Amino acid sequence: QVQLVESGGGLVQPGGSLRLSCAASGIIFGIYDMSWYRQPPGKERELVAGISRESKLKYTESAKGRFTISRDNAKSTVYLQMSSLKPEDTAVYYCNAGLETDVAELGRVEHWGQGTQVAVSS
């Protein structure tokens, strides 16, 4: 079965740092685009950062200069290094694995983790 398991969340003070990890199993990790989404309380889920299977990077504007996404295909793990954290970064962070297929019956295949809570507060 497919599993994406996030870890590394917790409570941190403003200005602090945190590293999230997402360990994947049950997929051919190297062919998937990996990304991190977050959902603040009472708000919609949004893309934070992505890293394609070719290791091309993208970040939402609020994450640029503060967050770094990386992947280790040998460990089937994607990371999100977060620094200079702000209260507005408080959210449940979700790991996503996506694959554009050439199979009409499948289209885009996506898998999601259960999420890990990040709270930035004094």
PDB file of N, CA and C in Angstrom, residues 14-97:
ATOM      1  N   PRO A  14       8.562  32.243  17.207  1.00  0.00           N
ATOM      2  CA  PRO A  14       8.839  33.056  16.018  1.00  0.00           C
ATOM      3  C   PRO A  14      10.333  33.261  15.835  1.00  0.00           C
ATOM      4  N   GLY A  15      10.776  33.148  14.583  1.00  0.00           N
ATOM      5  CA  GLY A  15      12.184  33.238  14.271  1.00  0.00           C
ATOM      6  C   GLY A  15      12.923  31.922  14.332  1.00  0.00           C
ATOM      7  N   GLY A  16      12.282  30.897  14.826  1.00  0.00           N
ATOM      8  CA  GLY A  16      12.898  29.598  14.958  1.00  0.00           C
ATOM      9  C   GLY A  16      12.897  28.805  13.668  1.00  0.00           C
ATOM     10  N   SER A  17      13.431  27.593  13.747  1.00  0.00           N
ATOM     11  CA  SER A  17      13.556  26.717  12.593  1.00  0.00           C
ATOM     12  C   SER A  17      12.969  25.350  12.889  1.00  0.00           C
ATOM     13  N   LEU A  18      12.605  24.672  11.829  1.00  0.00           N
ATOM     14  CA  LEU A  18      12.027  23.346  11.932  1.00  0.00           C
ATOM     15  C   LEU A  18      12.279  22.624  10.612  1.00  0.00           C
ATOM     16  N   ARG A  19      12.522  21.327  10.683  1.00  0.00           N
ATOM     17  CA  ARG A  19      12.663  20.530   9.472  1.00  0.00           C
ATOM     18  C   ARG A  19      11.610  19.437   9.446  1.00  0.00           C
ATOM     19  N   LEU A  20      10.790  19.462   8.413  1.00  0.00           N
ATOM     20  CA  LEU A  20       9.786  18.443   8.209  1.00  0.00           C
ATOM     21  C   LEU A  20      10.324  17.358   7.284  1.00  0.00           C
ATOM     22  N   SER A  21       9.914  16.138   7.542  1.00  0.00           N
ATOM     23  CA  SER A  21      10.287  15.010   6.706  1.00  0.00           C
ATOM     24  C   SER A  21       9.034  14.274   6.260  1.00  0.00           C
ATOM     25  N   CYS A  22       9.103  13.708   5.080  1.00  0.00           N
ATOM     26  CA  CYS A  22       8.019  12.886   4.556  1.00  0.00           C
ATOM     27  C   CYS A  22       8.632  11.643   3.945  1.00  0.00           C
ATOM     28  N   ALA A  23       8.380  10.513   4.574  1.00  0.00           N
ATOM     29  CA  ALA A  23       8.893   9.239   4.099  1.00  0.00           C
ATOM     30  C   ALA A  23       7.809   8.513   3.315  1.00  0.00           C
ATOM     31  N   ALA A  24       8.131   8.132   2.091  1.00  0.00           N
ATOM     32  CA  ALA A  24       7.175   7.484   1.205  1.00  0.00           C
ATOM     33  C   ALA A  24       7.485   6.008   1.053  1.00  0.00           C
ATOM     34  N   SER A  25       6.432   5.235   0.907  1.00  0.00           N
ATOM     35  CA  SER A  25       6.568   3.820   0.606  1.00  0.00           C
ATOM     36  C   SER A  25       5.424   3.403  -0.312  1.00  0.00           C
ATOM     37  N   GLY A  26       5.635   2.332  -1.056  1.00  0.00           N
ATOM     38  CA  GLY A  26       4.597   1.840  -1.941  1.00  0.00           C
ATOM     39  C   GLY A  26       4.509   2.549  -3.280  1.00  0.00           C
ATOM     40  N   ILE A  27       5.438   3.457  -3.570  1.00  0.00           N
ATOM     41  CA  ILE A  27       5.500   4.134  -4.859  1.00  0.00           C
ATOM     42  C   ILE A  27       6.926   4.092  -5.386  1.00  0.00           C
ATOM     43  N   ILE A  28       7.057   4.271  -6.704  1.00  0.00           N
ATOM     44  CA  ILE A  28       8.380   4.447  -7.282  1.00  0.00           C
ATOM     45  C   ILE A  28       8.718   5.915  -7.078  1.00  0.00           C
ATOM     46  N   PHE A  29       9.387   6.202  -5.985  1.00  0.00           N
ATOM     47  CA  PHE A  29       9.558   7.563  -5.501  1.00  0.00           C
ATOM     48  C   PHE A  29      10.202   8.479  -6.534  1.00  0.00           C
ATOM     49  N   GLY A  30      11.202   7.978  -7.246  1.00  0.00           N
ATOM     50  CA  GLY A  30      11.986   8.802  -8.145  1.00  0.00           C
ATOM     51  C   GLY A  30      11.238   9.379  -9.330  1.00  0.00           C
ATOM     52  N   ILE A  31      10.079   8.847  -9.681  1.00  0.00           N
ATOM     53  CA  ILE A  31       9.333   9.354 -10.824  1.00  0.00           C
ATOM     54  C   ILE A  31       8.220  10.315 -10.407  1.00  0.00           C
ATOM     55  N   TYR A  32       8.047  10.535  -9.126  1.00  0.00           N
ATOM     56  CA  TYR A  32       6.994  11.411  -8.632  1.00  0.00           C
ATOM     57  C   TYR A  32       7.501  12.818  -8.360  1.00  0.00           C
ATOM     58  N   ASP A  33       6.668  13.799  -8.677  1.00  0.00           N
ATOM     59  CA  ASP A  33       6.884  15.149  -8.198  1.00  0.00           C
ATOM     60  C   ASP A  33       6.436  15.205  -6.739  1.00  0.00           C
ATOM     61  N   MET A  34       7.247  15.815  -5.901  1.00  0.00           N
ATOM     62  CA  MET A  34       6.940  15.897  -4.483  1.00  0.00           C
ATOM     63  C   MET A  34       6.695  17.352  -4.085  1.00  0.00           C
ATOM     64  N   SER A  35       5.803  17.541  -3.144  1.00  0.00           N
ATOM     65  CA  SER A  35       5.501  18.901  -2.718  1.00  0.00           C
ATOM     66  C   SER A  35       4.993  18.918  -1.288  1.00  0.00           C
ATOM     67  N   TRP A  36       5.024  20.108  -0.714  1.00  0.00           N
ATOM     68  CA  TRP A  36       4.465  20.364   0.599  1.00  0.00           C
ATOM     69  C   TRP A  36       3.340  21.383   0.479  1.00  0.00           C
ATOM     70  N   TYR A  37       2.222  21.073   1.070  1.00  0.00           N
ATOM     71  CA  TYR A  37       1.095  21.973   1.187  1.00  0.00           C
ATOM     72  C   TYR A  37       0.862  22.278   2.661  1.00  0.00           C
ATOM     73  N   ARG A  38       0.126  23.328   2.921  1.00  0.00           N
ATOM     74  CA  ARG A  38      -0.259  23.618   4.294  1.00  0.00           C
ATOM     75  C   ARG A  38      -1.676  24.170   4.336  1.00  0.00           C
ATOM     76  N   GLN A  39      -2.315  23.969   5.458  1.00  0.00           N
ATOM     77  CA  GLN A  39      -3.660  24.463   5.668  1.00  0.00           C
ATOM     78  C   GLN A  39      -3.737  25.134   7.040  1.00  0.00           C
ATOM     79  N   PRO A  40      -3.716  26.470   7.059  1.00  0.00           N
ATOM     80  CA  PRO A  40      -3.875  27.181   8.326  1.00  0.00           C
ATOM     81  C   PRO A  40      -5.288  27.000   8.861  1.00  0.00           C
ATOM     82  N   PRO A  41      -5.491  27.224  10.153  1.00  0.00           N
ATOM     83  CA  PRO A  41      -6.839  27.098  10.719  1.00  0.00           C
ATOM     84  C   PRO A  41      -7.829  28.005  10.000  1.00  0.00           C
ATOM     85  N   GLY A  42      -8.929  27.440   9.550  1.00  0.00           N
ATOM     86  CA  GLY A  42      -9.987  28.205   8.911  1.00  0.00           C
ATOM     87  C   GLY A  42      -9.692  28.681   7.506  1.00  0.00           C
ATOM     88  N   LYS A  43      -8.602  28.229   6.914  1.00  0.00           N
ATOM     89  CA  LYS A  43      -8.235  28.665   5.573  1.00  0.00           C
ATOM     90  C   LYS A  43      -8.098  27.484   4.624  1.00  0.00           C
ATOM     91  N   GLU A  44      -7.950  27.806   3.341  1.00  0.00           N
ATOM     92  CA  GLU A  44      -7.800  26.776   2.322  1.00  0.00           C
ATOM     93  C   GLU A  44      -6.381  26.237   2.292  1.00  0.00           C
ATOM     94  N   ARG A  45      -6.260  25.020   1.813  1.00  0.00           N
ATOM     95  CA  ARG A  45      -4.950  24.414   1.628  1.00  0.00           C
ATOM     96  C   ARG A  45      -4.205  25.115   0.497  1.00  0.00           C
ATOM     97  N   GLU A  46      -2.914  25.342   0.686  1.00  0.00           N
ATOM     98  CA  GLU A  46      -2.115  26.027  -0.306  1.00  0.00           C
ATOM     99  C   GLU A  46      -0.780  25.328  -0.507  1.00  0.00           C
ATOM    100  N   LEU A  47      -0.257  25.451  -1.716  1.00  0.00           N
ATOM    101  CA  LEU A  47       1.062  24.914  -2.020  1.00  0.00           C
ATOM    102  C   LEU A  47       2.128  25.773  -1.363  1.00  0.00           C
ATOM    103  N   VAL A  48       3.073  25.142  -0.707  1.00  0.00           N
ATOM    104  CA  VAL A  48       4.193  25.832  -0.085  1.00  0.00           C
ATOM    105  C   VAL A  48       5.448  25.708  -0.934  1.00  0.00           C
ATOM    106  N   ALA A  49       5.790  24.499  -1.316  1.00  0.00           N
ATOM    107  CA  ALA A  49       7.002  24.243  -2.073  1.00  0.00           C
ATOM    108  C   ALA A  49       6.869  22.947  -2.835  1.00  0.00           C
ATOM    109  N   GLY A  50       7.552  22.872  -3.971  1.00  0.00           N
ATOM    110  CA  GLY A  50       7.541  21.662  -4.768  1.00  0.00           C
ATOM    111  C   GLY A  50       8.905  21.363  -5.339  1.00  0.00           C
ATOM    112  N   ILE A  51       9.164  20.089  -5.540  1.00  0.00           N
ATOM    113  CA  ILE A  51      10.393  19.654  -6.196  1.00  0.00           C
ATOM    114  C   ILE A  51      10.016  18.528  -7.154  1.00  0.00           C
ATOM    115  N   SER A  52      10.280  18.744  -8.436  1.00  0.00           N
ATOM    116  CA  SER A  52       9.903  17.778  -9.447  1.00  0.00           C
ATOM    117  C   SER A  52      10.837  16.587  -9.452  1.00  0.00           C
ATOM    118  N   ARG A  53      10.483  15.595 -10.250  1.00  0.00           N
ATOM    119  CA  ARG A  53      11.356  14.435 -10.338  1.00  0.00           C
ATOM    120  C   ARG A  53      12.692  14.771 -10.984  1.00  0.00           C
ATOM    121  N   GLU A  54      12.757  15.885 -11.730  1.00  0.00           N
ATOM    122  CA  GLU A  54      14.012  16.393 -12.273  1.00  0.00           C
ATOM    123  C   GLU A  54      14.714  17.348 -11.311  1.00  0.00           C
ATOM    124  N   SER A  55      14.174  17.493 -10.109  1.00  0.00           N
ATOM    125  CA  SER A  55      14.698  18.361  -9.060  1.00  0.00           C
ATOM    126  C   SER A  55      14.545  19.843  -9.371  1.00  0.00           C
ATOM    127  N   LYS A  56      13.588  20.190 -10.216  1.00  0.00           N
ATOM    128  CA  LYS A  56      13.235  21.588 -10.398  1.00  0.00           C
ATOM    129  C   LYS A  56      12.416  22.057  -9.205  1.00  0.00           C
ATOM    130  N   LEU A  57      12.675  23.277  -8.758  1.00  0.00           N
ATOM    131  CA  LEU A  57      12.104  23.795  -7.522  1.00  0.00           C
ATOM    132  C   LEU A  57      11.067  24.875  -7.772  1.00  0.00           C
ATOM    133  N   LYS A  58      10.093  24.947  -6.894  1.00  0.00           N
ATOM    134  CA  LYS A  58       9.164  26.061  -6.882  1.00  0.00           C
ATOM    135  C   LYS A  58       8.731  26.335  -5.449  1.00  0.00           C
ATOM    136  N   TYR A  59       8.460  27.617  -5.171  1.00  0.00           N
ATOM    137  CA  TYR A  59       8.054  28.049  -3.847  1.00  0.00           C
ATOM    138  C   TYR A  59       6.947  29.070  -3.951  1.00  0.00           C
ATOM    139  N   THR A  60       6.056  29.059  -2.992  1.00  0.00           N
ATOM    140  CA  THR A  60       5.121  30.153  -2.880  1.00  0.00           C
ATOM    141  C   THR A  60       5.893  31.380  -2.408  1.00  0.00           C
ATOM    142  N   GLU A  61       5.382  32.559  -2.718  1.00  0.00           N
ATOM    143  CA  GLU A  61       6.115  33.786  -2.454  1.00  0.00           C
ATOM    144  C   GLU A  61       6.486  33.939  -0.982  1.00  0.00           C
ATOM    145  N   SER A  62       5.599  33.573  -0.092  1.00  0.00           N
ATOM    146  CA  SER A  62       5.858  33.735   1.328  1.00  0.00           C
ATOM    147  C   SER A  62       6.952  32.806   1.840  1.00  0.00           C
ATOM    148  N   ALA A  63       7.253  31.750   1.088  1.00  0.00           N
ATOM    149  CA  ALA A  63       8.265  30.791   1.506  1.00  0.00           C
ATOM    150  C   ALA A  63       9.646  31.099   0.957  1.00  0.00           C
ATOM    151  N   LYS A  64       9.720  31.880  -0.102  1.00  0.00           N
ATOM    152  CA  LYS A  64      10.995  32.163  -0.745  1.00  0.00           C
ATOM    153  C   LYS A  64      11.959  32.838   0.225  1.00  0.00           C
ATOM    154  N   GLY A  65      13.177  32.324   0.263  1.00  0.00           N
ATOM    155  CA  GLY A  65      14.199  32.868   1.127  1.00  0.00           C
ATOM    156  C   GLY A  65      14.171  32.335   2.534  1.00  0.00           C
ATOM    157  N   ARG A  66      13.124  31.626   2.907  1.00  0.00           N
ATOM    158  CA  ARG A  66      13.002  31.083   4.254  1.00  0.00           C
ATOM    159  C   ARG A  66      12.918  29.562   4.277  1.00  0.00           C
ATOM    160  N   PHE A  67      12.268  28.988   3.272  1.00  0.00           N
ATOM    161  CA  PHE A  67      12.053  27.545   3.232  1.00  0.00           C
ATOM    162  C   PHE A  67      12.892  26.924   2.118  1.00  0.00           C
ATOM    163  N   THR A  68      13.318  25.695   2.333  1.00  0.00           N
ATOM    164  CA  THR A  68      14.047  24.944   1.326  1.00  0.00           C
ATOM    165  C   THR A  68      13.482  23.537   1.240  1.00  0.00           C
ATOM    166  N   ILE A  69      13.070  23.143   0.043  1.00  0.00           N
ATOM    167  CA  ILE A  69      12.603  21.784  -0.183  1.00  0.00           C
ATOM    168  C   ILE A  69      13.727  20.983  -0.828  1.00  0.00           C
ATOM    169  N   SER A  70      13.851  19.736  -0.430  1.00  0.00           N
ATOM    170  CA  SER A  70      14.865  18.858  -0.989  1.00  0.00           C
ATOM    171  C   SER A  70      14.343  17.430  -0.976  1.00  0.00           C
ATOM    172  N   ARG A  71      15.006  16.568  -1.722  1.00  0.00           N
ATOM    173  CA  ARG A  71      14.590  15.171  -1.748  1.00  0.00           C
ATOM    174  C   ARG A  71      15.805  14.260  -1.766  1.00  0.00           C
ATOM    175  N   ASP A  72      15.623  13.090  -1.212  1.00  0.00           N
ATOM    176  CA  ASP A  72      16.640  12.053  -1.202  1.00  0.00           C
ATOM    177  C   ASP A  72      15.977  10.804  -1.767  1.00  0.00           C
ATOM    178  N   ASN A  73      16.206  10.559  -3.049  1.00  0.00           N
ATOM    179  CA  ASN A  73      15.537   9.441  -3.705  1.00  0.00           C
ATOM    180  C   ASN A  73      15.971   8.089  -3.141  1.00  0.00           C
ATOM    181  N   ALA A  74      17.210   8.001  -2.678  1.00  0.00           N
ATOM    182  CA  ALA A  74      17.687   6.756  -2.100  1.00  0.00           C
ATOM    183  C   ALA A  74      16.936   6.405  -0.831  1.00  0.00           C
ATOM    184  N   LYS A  75      16.435   7.423  -0.121  1.00  0.00           N
ATOM    185  CA  LYS A  75      15.674   7.216   1.104  1.00  0.00           C
ATOM    186  C   LYS A  75      14.178   7.387   0.907  1.00  0.00           C
ATOM    187  N   SER A  76      13.757   7.682  -0.318  1.00  0.00           N
ATOM    188  CA  SER A  76      12.346   7.934  -0.620  1.00  0.00           C
ATOM    189  C   SER A  76      11.753   8.953   0.343  1.00  0.00           C
ATOM    190  N   THR A  77      12.484  10.040   0.547  1.00  0.00           N
ATOM    191  CA  THR A  77      12.096  11.044   1.530  1.00  0.00           C
ATOM    192  C   THR A  77      12.236  12.443   0.948  1.00  0.00           C
ATOM    193  N   VAL A  78      11.252  13.280   1.231  1.00  0.00           N
ATOM    194  CA  VAL A  78      11.306  14.685   0.879  1.00  0.00           C
ATOM    195  C   VAL A  78      11.311  15.499   2.167  1.00  0.00           C
ATOM    196  N   TYR A  79      12.041  16.607   2.159  1.00  0.00           N
ATOM    197  CA  TYR A  79      12.212  17.431   3.342  1.00  0.00           C
ATOM    198  C   TYR A  79      11.743  18.856   3.077  1.00  0.00           C
ATOM    199  N   LEU A  80      11.364  19.532   4.136  1.00  0.00           N
ATOM    200  CA  LEU A  80      11.100  20.952   4.086  1.00  0.00           C
ATOM    201  C   LEU A  80      11.812  21.603   5.262  1.00  0.00           C
ATOM    202  N   GLN A  81      12.901  22.300   4.967  1.00  0.00           N
ATOM    203  CA  GLN A  81      13.635  23.033   5.980  1.00  0.00           C
ATOM    204  C   GLN A  81      13.041  24.425   6.094  1.00  0.00           C
ATOM    205  N   MET A  82      12.555  24.771   7.265  1.00  0.00           N
ATOM    206  CA  MET A  82      11.894  26.035   7.496  1.00  0.00           C
ATOM    207  C   MET A  82      12.689  26.847   8.509  1.00  0.00           C
ATOM    208  N   SER A  83      12.953  28.089   8.174  1.00  0.00           N
ATOM    209  CA  SER A  83      13.654  28.990   9.070  1.00  0.00           C
ATOM    210  C   SER A  83      12.922  30.321   9.115  1.00  0.00           C
ATOM    211  N   SER A  84      13.325  31.162  10.072  1.00  0.00           N
ATOM    212  CA  SER A  84      12.683  32.460  10.264  1.00  0.00           C
ATOM    213  C   SER A  84      11.170  32.330  10.313  1.00  0.00           C
ATOM    214  N   LEU A  85      10.712  31.383  11.079  1.00  0.00           N
ATOM    215  CA  LEU A  85       9.286  31.076  11.116  1.00  0.00           C
ATOM    216  C   LEU A  85       8.482  32.215  11.721  1.00  0.00           C
ATOM    217  N   LYS A  86       7.295  32.395  11.183  1.00  0.00           N
ATOM    218  CA  LYS A  86       6.379  33.447  11.592  1.00  0.00           C
ATOM    219  C   LYS A  86       5.078  32.827  12.075  1.00  0.00           C
ATOM    220  N   PRO A  87       4.322  33.544  12.907  1.00  0.00           N
ATOM    221  CA  PRO A  87       3.029  33.009  13.352  1.00  0.00           C
ATOM    222  C   PRO A  87       2.113  32.612  12.199  1.00  0.00           C
ATOM    223  N   GLU A  88       2.180  33.316  11.080  1.00  0.00           N
ATOM    224  CA  GLU A  88       1.342  32.980   9.939  1.00  0.00           C
ATOM    225  C   GLU A  88       1.749  31.689   9.238  1.00  0.00           C
ATOM    226  N   ASP A  89       2.869  31.101   9.635  1.00  0.00           N
ATOM    227  CA  ASP A  89       3.247  29.789   9.126  1.00  0.00           C
ATOM    228  C   ASP A  89       2.525  28.660   9.858  1.00  0.00           C
ATOM    229  N   THR A  90       1.819  28.991  10.912  1.00  0.00           N
ATOM    230  CA  THR A  90       1.080  27.994  11.673  1.00  0.00           C
ATOM    231  C   THR A  90       0.051  27.310  10.786  1.00  0.00           C
ATOM    232  N   ALA A  91       0.124  25.992  10.709  1.00  0.00           N
ATOM    233  CA  ALA A  91      -0.759  25.230   9.834  1.00  0.00           C
ATOM    234  C   ALA A  91      -0.488  23.747  10.007  1.00  0.00           C
ATOM    235  N   VAL A  92      -1.373  22.945   9.452  1.00  0.00           N
ATOM    236  CA  VAL A  92      -1.080  21.537   9.249  1.00  0.00           C
ATOM    237  C   VAL A  92      -0.383  21.411   7.905  1.00  0.00           C
ATOM    238  N   TYR A  93       0.770  20.797   7.903  1.00  0.00           N
ATOM    239  CA  TYR A  93       1.568  20.646   6.698  1.00  0.00           C
ATOM    240  C   TYR A  93       1.410  19.234   6.149  1.00  0.00           C
ATOM    241  N   TYR A  94       1.109  19.160   4.853  1.00  0.00           N
ATOM    242  CA  TYR A  94       0.847  17.893   4.189  1.00  0.00           C
ATOM    243  C   TYR A  94       1.878  17.620   3.099  1.00  0.00           C
ATOM    244  N   CYS A  95       2.269  16.381   3.011  1.00  0.00           N
ATOM    245  CA  CYS A  95       3.147  15.909   1.955  1.00  0.00           C
ATOM    246  C   CYS A  95       2.314  15.375   0.797  1.00  0.00           C
ATOM    247  N   ASN A  96       2.729  15.689  -0.423  1.00  0.00           N
ATOM    248  CA  ASN A  96       2.021  15.253  -1.613  1.00  0.00           C
ATOM    249  C   ASN A  96       2.982  14.635  -2.622  1.00  0.00           C
ATOM    250  N   ALA A  97       2.571  13.533  -3.202  1.00  0.00           N
ATOM    251  CA  ALA A  97       3.292  12.898  -4.300  1.00  0.00           C
ATOM    252  C   ALA A  97       2.385  12.886  -5.513  1.00  0.00           C
TER     253      ALA A  97
END
